[in-house]
Coordinates of C-alpha atoms (C1' of nucleotides) in Angstrom, one line a residue:
Chain A
X1 CA 113.0 181.1 123.9
X2 CA 116.2 179.3 124.8
X3 CA 119.4 180.0 123.0
X4 CA 120.1 177.8 120.0
X5 CA 123.4 176.3 119.2
X6 CA 125.5 178.3 116.8
X7 CA 124.4 178.4 113.2
X8 CA 120.9 177.1 113.7
X9 CA 119.2 180.5 113.6
X10 CA 121.1 181.3 110.4
X11 CA 120.2 178.0 108.7
X12 CA 116.5 178.4 109.5
X13 CA 116.4 182.0 108.5
X14 CA 115.6 183.0 112.1
X15 CA 118.0 185.9 112.3
X16 CA 116.1 189.2 112.3
X17 CA 117.6 191.7 109.9
X18 CA 119.2 194.8 111.4
X19 CA 117.0 197.8 111.7
X20 CA 119.5 200.6 112.2
X21 CA 123.0 201.0 111.0
X22 CA 124.6 200.9 107.6
X23 CA 123.3 198.4 105.0
X24 CA 125.4 195.2 105.0
X25 CA 127.7 195.0 102.0
X26 CA 127.9 191.2 102.5
X27 CA 125.6 188.3 103.3
X28 CA 125.9 184.9 104.9
X29 CA 125.1 183.3 101.6
X30 CA 128.0 185.0 99.8
X31 CA 130.4 184.0 102.6
X32 CA 129.2 180.4 102.7
X33 CA 129.3 180.1 98.9
X34 CA 132.8 181.4 98.8
X35 CA 133.9 179.1 101.5
X36 CA 132.3 176.1 99.8
X37 CA 134.0 177.1 96.6
X38 CA 137.4 177.1 98.2
X39 CA 136.8 173.9 100.1
X40 CA 135.5 172.1 97.0
X41 CA 138.6 173.2 95.0
X42 CA 141.3 172.8 97.5
X43 CA 140.0 171.0 100.6
X44 CA 139.5 172.1 104.2
X45 CA 143.2 172.6 104.8
X46 CA 143.7 175.9 102.8
X47 CA 140.3 177.2 104.0
X48 CA 141.0 180.0 106.4
X49 CA 139.0 183.0 107.3
X50 CA 141.6 185.1 105.5
X51 CA 141.2 183.2 102.3
X52 CA 137.4 183.5 102.4
X53 CA 137.6 187.2 103.1
X54 CA 140.2 187.7 100.5
X55 CA 138.0 186.0 97.9
X56 CA 135.3 188.5 98.8
X57 CA 137.6 191.5 98.8
X58 CA 137.0 192.1 102.5
X59 CA 138.9 191.9 105.7
X60 CA 139.0 188.7 107.7
X61 CA 137.4 190.2 110.7
X62 CA 134.4 191.4 108.8
X63 CA 133.2 187.8 108.5
X64 CA 132.7 187.6 112.2
X65 CA 129.7 190.0 111.9
X66 CA 127.9 187.1 110.1
X67 CA 129.4 184.0 111.7
X68 CA 130.2 183.6 115.4
X69 CA 133.2 181.3 114.8
X70 CA 134.9 179.4 112.1
X71 CA 133.4 176.2 113.3
X72 CA 129.9 177.7 112.9
X73 CA 130.8 178.5 109.3
X74 CA 131.8 174.9 108.7
X75 CA 128.6 173.6 110.2
X76 CA 126.6 176.0 108.0
X77 CA 128.6 175.0 105.0
X78 CA 127.8 171.4 105.3
X79 CA 124.1 172.0 105.8
X80 CA 123.8 174.4 102.9
X81 CA 125.5 171.7 100.9
X82 CA 122.8 169.3 101.8
X83 CA 120.1 171.9 101.1
X84 CA 121.4 172.5 97.6
X85 CA 121.6 168.8 96.9
X86 CA 118.3 167.6 98.2
X87 CA 117.5 164.0 98.6
X88 CA 115.1 162.3 96.2
X89 CA 111.4 162.2 97.1
X90 CA 110.4 158.6 97.8
X91 CA 108.0 157.1 95.2
X92 CA 105.0 155.8 97.0
X93 CA 104.3 153.3 94.3
X94 CA 107.7 151.6 94.6
X95 CA 108.8 149.3 97.5
X96 CA 110.9 150.6 100.4
X97 CA 114.0 148.9 99.0
X98 CA 114.3 150.6 95.6
X99 CA 113.4 153.9 97.2
X100 CA 116.0 153.6 99.9
X101 CA 118.6 152.4 97.4
X102 CA 118.1 155.4 95.3
X103 CA 118.4 157.6 98.4
X104 CA 121.6 155.8 99.4
X105 CA 123.3 156.2 96.0
X106 CA 122.3 159.9 95.9
X107 CA 124.0 160.3 99.2
X108 CA 127.1 158.6 97.9
X109 CA 127.1 161.0 95.0
X110 CA 126.8 164.0 97.3
X111 CA 129.7 162.9 99.4
X112 CA 131.7 162.2 96.3
X113 CA 131.0 165.6 94.9
X114 CA 131.8 167.4 98.2
X115 CA 134.5 165.3 99.8
X116 CA 135.4 168.0 102.4
X117 CA 132.1 167.5 104.1
X118 CA 133.4 164.2 105.5
X119 CA 136.3 166.1 107.2
X120 CA 134.3 168.8 108.9
X121 CA 134.7 168.2 112.6
X122 CA 131.7 167.3 114.6
X123 CA 129.6 170.1 115.9
X124 CA 128.6 170.6 119.6
X125 CA 125.2 169.0 118.9
X126 CA 123.8 166.4 116.5
X127 CA 122.7 167.9 113.2
X128 CA 119.7 170.2 113.4
X129 CA 120.0 172.0 110.1
X130 CA 117.3 171.8 107.4
X131 CA 119.5 170.1 104.9
X132 CA 120.6 167.2 107.0
X133 CA 117.2 166.8 108.6
X134 CA 115.6 166.7 105.2
X135 CA 117.9 163.9 104.2
X136 CA 117.0 162.1 107.4
X137 CA 113.3 162.6 106.7
X138 CA 113.4 161.3 103.2
X139 CA 115.2 158.3 104.3
X140 CA 112.6 157.6 106.9
X141 CA 109.9 158.3 104.4
X142 CA 110.9 155.1 102.4
X143 CA 109.1 153.1 105.1
X144 CA 105.9 155.1 104.8
X145 CA 103.8 152.2 103.3
X146 CA 105.2 149.6 105.7
X147 CA 104.5 148.9 109.4
X148 CA 108.1 148.9 110.4
X149 CA 108.2 150.4 113.9
X150 CA 109.8 153.8 114.4
X151 CA 112.9 152.6 116.2
X152 CA 113.8 150.3 113.4
X153 CA 113.3 153.0 110.8
X154 CA 115.6 155.3 112.6
X155 CA 118.1 152.5 113.2
X156 CA 118.2 151.5 109.5
X157 CA 118.6 155.0 108.2
X158 CA 121.3 155.8 110.7
X159 CA 123.1 152.6 109.8
X160 CA 123.1 153.7 106.1
X161 CA 124.2 157.2 106.9
X162 CA 127.1 155.9 109.0
X163 CA 128.2 153.3 106.5
X164 CA 128.0 155.5 103.4
X165 CA 130.0 158.2 105.2
X166 CA 132.7 155.8 106.2
X167 CA 132.8 154.0 102.9
X168 CA 133.2 157.1 100.7
X169 CA 135.8 158.4 103.1
X170 CA 137.7 155.2 102.9
X171 CA 137.6 155.4 99.1
X172 CA 139.0 158.9 99.4
X173 CA 141.8 157.6 101.6
X174 CA 142.8 155.0 99.1
X175 CA 142.7 157.5 96.2
X176 CA 144.8 159.8 98.3
X177 CA 147.3 157.0 98.8
X178 CA 147.5 156.5 95.1
X179 CA 148.3 160.2 94.7
X180 CA 151.1 159.7 97.3
X181 CA 152.4 156.9 95.3
X182 CA 153.1 159.3 92.5
X183 CA 155.2 161.3 95.0
X184 CA 157.7 158.5 95.4
X185 CA 156.2 156.1 97.8
X186 CA 155.9 152.5 96.6
X187 CA 152.4 151.2 95.8
X188 CA 150.3 149.8 98.6
X189 CA 150.7 146.2 97.5
X190 CA 154.4 146.8 97.2
X191 CA 154.7 148.1 100.8
X192 CA 152.6 145.3 102.2
X193 CA 155.0 142.8 100.6
X194 CA 157.8 144.5 102.3
X195 CA 156.4 144.3 105.8
X196 CA 153.8 141.5 105.9
X197 CA 155.2 138.3 107.4
X198 CA 153.8 134.9 106.4
X199 CA 154.1 133.6 110.0
X200 CA 152.7 136.5 111.9
X201 CA 150.0 137.6 109.5
X202 CA 149.2 134.5 107.5
X203 CA 145.7 135.3 106.3
X204 CA 146.7 138.8 105.2
X205 CA 149.8 137.4 103.5
X206 CA 147.7 135.1 101.4
X207 CA 145.7 138.1 100.0
X208 CA 148.9 140.0 99.4
X209 CA 150.3 137.1 97.4
X210 CA 147.2 136.9 95.4
X211 CA 147.8 140.6 94.4
X212 CA 144.6 141.7 96.0
X213 CA 146.1 145.1 96.9
X214 CA 147.9 145.8 93.7
X215 CA 145.4 147.2 91.3
X216 CA 143.6 149.9 93.3
X217 CA 146.7 152.1 93.5
X218 CA 146.5 153.1 89.8
X219 CA 143.7 155.5 90.7
X220 CA 140.4 153.7 90.9
X221 CA 137.8 154.6 88.3
X222 CA 134.4 155.7 89.4
X223 CA 133.1 152.4 88.3
X224 CA 135.4 150.5 90.7
X225 CA 134.5 152.9 93.5
X226 CA 130.8 152.3 92.8
X227 CA 131.5 148.6 92.9
X228 CA 133.0 148.8 96.4
X229 CA 130.0 150.8 97.7
X230 CA 127.6 148.5 95.9
X231 CA 129.1 145.5 97.6
X232 CA 128.7 146.9 101.1
X233 CA 125.3 148.3 100.5
X234 CA 124.0 145.1 99.0
X235 CA 125.1 143.3 102.1
X236 CA 123.4 145.8 104.4
X237 CA 120.2 145.9 102.4
X238 CA 120.0 142.1 102.6
X239 CA 120.3 142.4 106.3
X240 CA 117.7 145.1 106.5
X241 CA 115.4 143.0 104.3
X242 CA 115.5 140.1 106.7
X243 CA 114.9 142.4 109.6
X244 CA 111.8 144.2 108.2
X245 CA 110.4 141.3 106.3
X246 CA 107.6 140.7 108.8
X247 CA 106.3 144.3 108.6
X248 CA 106.2 144.8 104.9
X249 CA 103.0 145.8 103.1
X250 CA 100.6 145.2 106.0
X251 CA 98.7 148.5 105.6
Chain B
X1 CA 165.2 149.8 99.0
X2 CA 162.6 152.4 98.2
X3 CA 161.8 155.1 100.7
X4 CA 158.9 154.2 103.1
X5 CA 156.2 156.6 104.1
X6 CA 156.8 158.4 107.4
X7 CA 156.5 156.4 110.5
X8 CA 156.6 152.9 108.9
X9 CA 160.3 152.4 109.7
X10 CA 159.7 153.4 113.3
X11 CA 156.7 151.1 113.7
X12 CA 158.5 148.0 112.3
X13 CA 161.7 148.7 114.2
X14 CA 163.6 149.3 111.0
X15 CA 165.4 152.4 112.2
X16 CA 169.1 151.7 112.7
X17 CA 170.4 153.0 116.0
X18 CA 172.9 155.9 115.8
X19 CA 176.6 154.9 116.0
X20 CA 178.2 158.2 116.9
X21 CA 177.1 161.1 119.0
X22 CA 175.7 161.5 122.5
X23 CA 173.4 158.8 123.8
X24 CA 169.7 159.6 123.4
X25 CA 168.1 160.7 126.6
X26 CA 164.7 160.0 125.0
X27 CA 163.0 157.3 122.9
X28 CA 160.2 157.1 120.5
X29 CA 158.3 154.9 122.9
X30 CA 158.4 157.5 125.6
X31 CA 157.2 160.2 123.2
X32 CA 154.4 158.1 121.8
X33 CA 153.3 157.0 125.3
X34 CA 153.3 160.5 126.6
X35 CA 151.3 161.7 123.6
X36 CA 148.8 158.9 123.9
X37 CA 148.4 159.7 127.6
X38 CA 147.6 163.3 126.8
X39 CA 145.2 162.4 123.9
X40 CA 143.4 159.8 126.1
X41 CA 143.0 162.3 128.9
X42 CA 142.1 165.5 127.0
X43 CA 141.6 164.6 123.4
X44 CA 143.5 165.6 120.3
X45 CA 142.8 169.3 120.6
X46 CA 145.2 170.1 123.5
X47 CA 147.8 167.7 122.1
X48 CA 150.6 169.9 120.8
X49 CA 154.3 169.2 120.4
X50 CA 154.9 171.6 123.3
X51 CA 152.5 169.7 125.6
X52 CA 154.2 166.4 124.9
X53 CA 157.7 167.8 125.3
X54 CA 156.6 169.6 128.5
X55 CA 155.4 166.3 129.9
X56 CA 158.8 164.8 129.3
X57 CA 160.7 167.7 130.7
X58 CA 162.3 168.5 127.3
X59 CA 161.9 171.1 124.7
X60 CA 159.5 170.9 121.8
X61 CA 162.1 170.8 119.1
X62 CA 163.9 167.9 120.7
X63 CA 161.0 165.7 119.6
X64 CA 161.8 166.3 116.0
X65 CA 164.9 164.1 116.4
X66 CA 162.6 161.2 116.7
X67 CA 159.6 162.1 114.7
X68 CA 159.7 163.8 111.3
X69 CA 156.4 165.7 111.7
X70 CA 153.5 165.9 114.0
X71 CA 151.4 163.9 111.6
X72 CA 153.9 161.1 111.7
X73 CA 153.5 161.1 115.5
X74 CA 149.8 160.8 115.2
X75 CA 150.0 157.9 112.7
X76 CA 152.5 156.1 115.0
X77 CA 150.2 156.8 118.0
X78 CA 147.2 155.1 116.4
X79 CA 149.2 152.1 115.4
X80 CA 150.9 151.7 118.7
X81 CA 147.5 151.8 120.2
X82 CA 146.4 148.9 118.1
X83 CA 149.5 147.0 119.0
X84 CA 148.9 147.4 122.7
X85 CA 145.3 146.3 122.3
X86 CA 145.7 143.3 120.0
X87 CA 142.7 141.6 118.4
X88 CA 141.5 138.3 119.7
X89 CA 142.9 135.1 118.0
X90 CA 140.1 133.3 116.1
X91 CA 139.1 130.0 117.6
X92 CA 139.3 127.4 114.9
X93 CA 136.7 125.2 116.6
X94 CA 134.1 127.9 116.5
X95 CA 132.2 129.1 113.4
X96 CA 133.2 132.2 111.5
X97 CA 130.3 134.2 112.9
X98 CA 131.1 134.0 116.6
X99 CA 134.7 134.6 115.9
X100 CA 134.0 137.6 113.8
X101 CA 131.5 138.9 116.3
X102 CA 134.1 138.7 119.1
X103 CA 136.6 140.5 116.9
X104 CA 134.0 143.2 116.1
X105 CA 133.1 143.9 119.7
X106 CA 136.7 144.0 120.8
X107 CA 137.2 146.6 118.1
X108 CA 134.3 148.6 119.5
X109 CA 135.9 148.4 122.9
X110 CA 139.2 149.7 121.5
X111 CA 137.6 152.7 119.9
X112 CA 135.6 153.4 123.0
X113 CA 138.7 153.3 125.2
X114 CA 140.7 155.5 122.8
X115 CA 138.2 157.9 121.2
X116 CA 140.8 160.2 119.8
X117 CA 141.9 157.5 117.3
X118 CA 138.7 158.2 115.4
X119 CA 139.8 161.9 114.9
X120 CA 143.3 161.3 113.7
X121 CA 143.5 162.7 110.2
X122 CA 144.2 160.2 107.4
X123 CA 147.8 159.6 106.6
X124 CA 149.3 159.8 103.1
X125 CA 148.8 156.1 102.5
X126 CA 146.4 153.4 103.7
X127 CA 147.5 151.8 107.0
X128 CA 150.7 149.8 106.9
X129 CA 151.6 149.6 110.6
X130 CA 151.8 146.3 112.4
X131 CA 148.9 147.1 114.7
X132 CA 146.3 147.9 112.1
X133 CA 147.5 145.1 109.8
X134 CA 147.2 142.6 112.7
X135 CA 143.6 143.6 113.2
X136 CA 143.0 143.2 109.6
X137 CA 144.7 139.8 109.6
X138 CA 142.7 138.4 112.5
X139 CA 139.5 139.6 110.9
X140 CA 140.4 137.7 107.7
X141 CA 141.4 134.7 109.8
X142 CA 137.8 134.2 110.9
X143 CA 137.1 132.7 107.4
X144 CA 140.0 130.3 107.6
X145 CA 137.8 127.2 107.7
X146 CA 135.5 128.3 105.0
X147 CA 135.8 128.6 101.3
X148 CA 134.8 132.2 101.0
X149 CA 136.8 133.8 98.2
X150 CA 139.4 136.3 99.1
X151 CA 137.6 139.3 97.7
X152 CA 134.6 138.6 99.8
X153 CA 136.7 138.2 103.0
X154 CA 138.4 141.5 102.4
X155 CA 135.1 143.2 101.6
X156 CA 133.4 141.9 104.7
X157 CA 136.2 142.9 107.1
X158 CA 136.4 146.3 105.5
X159 CA 132.7 146.7 105.8
X160 CA 132.9 146.0 109.5
X161 CA 135.9 148.2 110.0
X162 CA 134.1 151.1 108.4
X163 CA 130.8 150.6 110.1
X164 CA 132.3 150.2 113.6
X165 CA 134.5 153.3 113.2
X166 CA 131.5 155.3 112.1
X167 CA 129.1 154.0 114.7
X168 CA 131.4 154.6 117.6
X169 CA 132.2 158.0 116.3
X170 CA 128.5 158.8 116.0
X171 CA 127.9 157.7 119.6
X172 CA 130.7 160.0 120.7
X173 CA 129.0 162.8 118.8
X174 CA 125.7 162.2 120.6
X175 CA 127.4 162.0 124.0
X176 CA 129.2 165.2 123.2
X177 CA 125.9 166.8 122.4
X178 CA 124.6 165.7 125.8
X179 CA 127.6 167.4 127.3
X180 CA 126.7 170.6 125.3
X181 CA 123.2 170.3 126.7
X182 CA 124.7 170.8 130.1
X183 CA 126.2 174.0 128.8
X184 CA 122.9 175.7 128.1
X185 CA 121.6 174.3 124.9
X186 CA 118.2 172.7 124.8
X187 CA 118.1 168.9 124.6
X188 CA 118.2 167.4 121.1
X189 CA 114.5 166.4 121.1
X190 CA 113.6 169.9 122.3
X191 CA 115.6 171.5 119.5
X192 CA 114.0 169.3 116.9
X193 CA 110.5 170.2 118.2
X194 CA 111.5 173.9 117.6
X195 CA 112.5 173.5 114.0
X196 CA 110.8 170.4 112.5
X197 CA 107.8 171.2 110.5
X198 CA 105.0 168.6 110.1
X199 CA 104.4 169.6 106.5
X200 CA 107.9 169.7 105.3
X201 CA 109.4 166.8 107.3
X202 CA 106.4 164.6 108.0
X203 CA 108.2 161.4 108.7
X204 CA 110.7 162.9 110.9
X205 CA 108.1 164.9 112.8
X206 CA 106.3 161.7 113.6
X207 CA 109.4 160.3 115.3
X208 CA 109.9 163.6 117.2
X209 CA 106.3 163.4 118.4
X210 CA 106.9 159.9 119.7
X211 CA 109.7 161.2 121.8
X212 CA 112.3 159.1 120.0
X213 CA 115.0 161.8 120.4
X214 CA 114.3 162.7 123.9
X215 CA 116.1 160.1 126.1
X216 CA 119.6 159.8 124.6
X217 CA 120.4 163.3 125.7
X218 CA 120.7 162.3 129.3
X219 CA 124.1 160.7 128.6
X220 CA 123.7 157.3 127.3
X221 CA 124.9 154.5 129.5
X222 CA 127.3 151.9 128.1
X223 CA 124.5 149.5 127.9
X224 CA 122.5 151.7 125.6
X225 CA 125.5 152.4 123.4
X226 CA 126.1 148.7 123.2
X227 CA 122.5 148.3 122.1
X228 CA 123.0 150.7 119.2
X229 CA 126.1 149.0 118.0
X230 CA 124.5 145.6 118.5
X231 CA 121.6 146.6 116.3
X232 CA 123.7 147.6 113.4
X233 CA 126.1 144.7 113.7
X234 CA 123.3 142.2 113.8
X235 CA 121.9 143.6 110.7
X236 CA 125.2 143.5 108.9
X237 CA 126.0 140.0 110.1
X238 CA 122.7 138.8 108.8
X239 CA 123.6 140.2 105.5
X240 CA 127.0 138.6 105.6
X241 CA 125.5 135.3 106.5
X242 CA 123.3 135.2 103.5
X243 CA 126.3 136.2 101.3
X244 CA 128.7 133.6 102.5
X245 CA 126.1 130.8 103.1
X246 CA 127.1 129.0 100.0
X247 CA 130.8 128.7 101.0
X248 CA 130.6 127.6 104.6
X249 CA 132.2 124.4 105.8
X250 CA 133.1 123.0 102.4
X251 CA 136.7 122.1 103.3
Chain C
dA1 C1' 196.1 161.1 122.2
dC2 C1' 193.7 163.8 119.4
dC3 C1' 190.9 165.5 115.5
dA4 C1' 186.9 165.2 112.7
dA5 C1' 182.5 163.5 112.1
dT6 C1' 178.2 162.6 114.0
dT7 C1' 174.4 163.3 116.9
dA8 C1' 171.1 165.2 121.0
dG9 C1' 168.8 168.8 122.7
dC10 C1' 167.6 173.6 122.8
dG11 C1' 166.8 178.7 121.6
dT12 C1' 165.3 181.6 118.3
dA13 C1' 162.5 183.1 114.9
dG14 C1' 159.2 183.0 111.0
dG15 C1' 154.9 182.2 109.2
dC16 C1' 150.6 180.7 109.6
dC17 C1' 146.1 180.7 112.2
dA18 C1' 141.6 182.3 114.9
dT19 C1' 139.8 185.9 117.2
dA20 C1' 139.4 189.7 121.1
dA21 C1' 139.1 194.8 121.4
dA22 C1' 139.0 199.3 120.1
dC23 C1' 137.8 202.5 116.4
dA24 C1' 135.9 205.0 112.3
dG25 C1' 132.3 205.6 109.4
dT26 C1' 127.1 204.9 108.2
dT27 C1' 122.2 204.8 109.0
dG28 C1' 117.5 205.2 111.0
dG29 C1' 114.5 206.6 115.0
dG30 C1' 113.1 209.9 118.3
Chain D
dC1 C1' 119.5 217.1 114.9
dC2 C1' 121.5 213.7 117.8
dC3 C1' 122.0 209.4 119.8
dA4 C1' 122.0 204.5 119.5
dA5 C1' 122.8 200.8 116.6
dC6 C1' 125.3 198.7 113.2
dT7 C1' 129.2 197.6 109.7
dG8 C1' 133.8 196.9 108.3
dT9 C1' 138.7 197.6 109.5
dT10 C1' 142.8 198.0 112.1
dT11 C1' 145.6 196.4 115.6
dA12 C1' 147.1 193.1 118.8
dT13 C1' 147.4 188.6 121.3
dG14 C1' 148.4 184.1 121.8
dG15 C1' 148.6 179.8 119.9
dC16 C1' 150.5 176.4 116.6
dC17 C1' 154.2 173.8 113.7
dT18 C1' 158.7 173.7 112.3
dA19 C1' 163.2 175.5 109.6
dC20 C1' 167.6 176.8 111.0
dG21 C1' 171.7 177.2 113.6
dC22 C1' 174.1 176.5 117.8
dT23 C1' 176.4 174.0 121.8
dA24 C1' 177.9 170.0 123.9
dA25 C1' 178.4 165.2 124.0
dT26 C1' 180.2 161.0 122.0
dT27 C1' 182.9 158.0 119.0
dG28 C1' 185.9 156.2 115.1
dG29 C1' 189.9 156.6 112.8
dT30 C1' 194.7 157.8 112.7

DNA sequence: ACCAATTAGCGTAGGCCATAAACAGTTGGG
DNA sequence: CCCAACTGTTTATGGCCTACGCTAATTGGT
C-alpha cells in the first residue's frame, strides 16, 4: 500500500488505534474542532498551534502526535467542514438545473459561513477528502437523468466550484474594504474619483461618475451579496444550458 | 486630502521626493523589481524582506524607508506586474465578443506567467492601483459600441476576472499535485480509486472508472491547460451573449 | 561658514511562529 | 516482571517581520 498524502488517512478513518502505551487524552476531532472554532471566530491569522493547544489546555507540541504538520491540520479542517455541511441530495424528479442551482447556493452558504476555508493554502494534491469529494459527487449527480458525457459533467461542476469560490471571496474582499473604510480610509468610490483619469481610463471613469462604486462600501447586506452571486450564476447556468441542451432527457 | 491606503501614493507617483538628507541609493522600482524576480523564480514562500535586501546588497531594514510594510510591497508588486503587462486595447471595429475574448486570454497569460500574483493575500481595500484599474477599464471598453447598461458591463467583467483567477489557480494546483506525485504520492486517479466508494459516491466513482482523472497527473501541457480554460470561457461567453443580445449594436 | 533639521541605511533586539530532539511518565504484551 | 511502544512536555533552533535607536550624509537658513 503506497503512502498517502498527509491527512488522508485521518479523514477516511484509516489510522489504526495504538495498541500499547498510555491512553490518549486528546483526539483529532477535538483538535480540529478547536481549530475550526478559532478560525471561524478570528480568521486564519491568529490560528497558531499554540492557540489551539492553549484552547485545549495542552502544550503546543502535543498536537504533533495527531497531526504531521500545521498544513495537514488546515487540510483536515476544510474537509471536516465540508463533511459537517453536506451537499443536498439531488432530487431525481427535478431537472438538472434546479438541482444544480440548489447545490450551488448551498455551497455559497457554506463559504459564507466559513470564510477562512477560502484562505487555506492549497495542499500538495487535489482534494481527496470525503467532504470535498461528496460535494463533487452530488454536483455530478445532478446530471444523472441526462446523457451529458462525463467530461462535460466534470467541466461544468468544476466551473461552478471555481466561480463560487472566487465570487464569495471577492465579496469578502469588498466587505473587508468597507471595514477598512471605518478605519480612516476614504470609501472606494471616493478613492477612485481621486485617481481615475477621464483620458486614461475613460470607460471606468464613466462608471465612477455614475456612482457605481459608491454604495457597496456601506457594508453590503446579505441580500445584495446574494444578488451579485445570482447574477454570475444565472449567466453561467444560461451558458451551461445551451451547452447541454442536446443531451437532456434522452434516457 | 485624506490619507490613502498603503501603496497607492507610490503606485500613482504621488510621493514627493525628499528635499534634505543624503541622496537615496535605492528606489522603490529596484526593490519591487527584485521582489518580483524572486517571486517569479521561487514563489512567494521564499520571498522575505531579507532575501530582497540581500539581492540588492543592502540590509533588510533599509527597505522600510521605501515601503511601509511587507504587505504594501506585495500589493505594489502585483500592480506593477499589471502595469508592465498591459491589457490589449479594444478594437472598435470588432464586436464586443472577440475583443473581450482577447482580453480574457491575455489575462490568462499574465496569471500563467506570474503565478505568485494569485497567492498575494488581499489588501485592506479593493484594488486601486493603475495596473489593475487599467485592466478593468479595457475590459469595460469592449462594450463601448453597445448599449449594455453599466451594471451589466461591470458584472460581466467582474465575472471574467473572478473565473480566470480561479481557473488558472486551479490549474496550478493540479500541476503542483503532479509535482507531488513525483515525490512519492500515488497519482490522483490512483488515490481516488483507493478511497472512492461505489455506494457512497456513485457518480464520482463512474468518472473514476472511466479514467477521467488519470491523465492530467503527467503534467499537463500548455495546450491541455488552454483547453480547460477555453471550455469554461466558452460557456461563460455563451451566457453573456444571451444576456447582452438585446443591447448589441443599437447605437 | 556653520548650525540645525532632515533623511538613508544599518545593527540590535523583541516577539511571534513552526517544529526538531530529547525526556519523563504510562500502558499492554510476552 | 520487564521491555517496547506510546503520550505529553520541555527545551532549543531557526526563521520571520518590524520597532527603535544610532551614525553619517546632505541641505536650508542664517
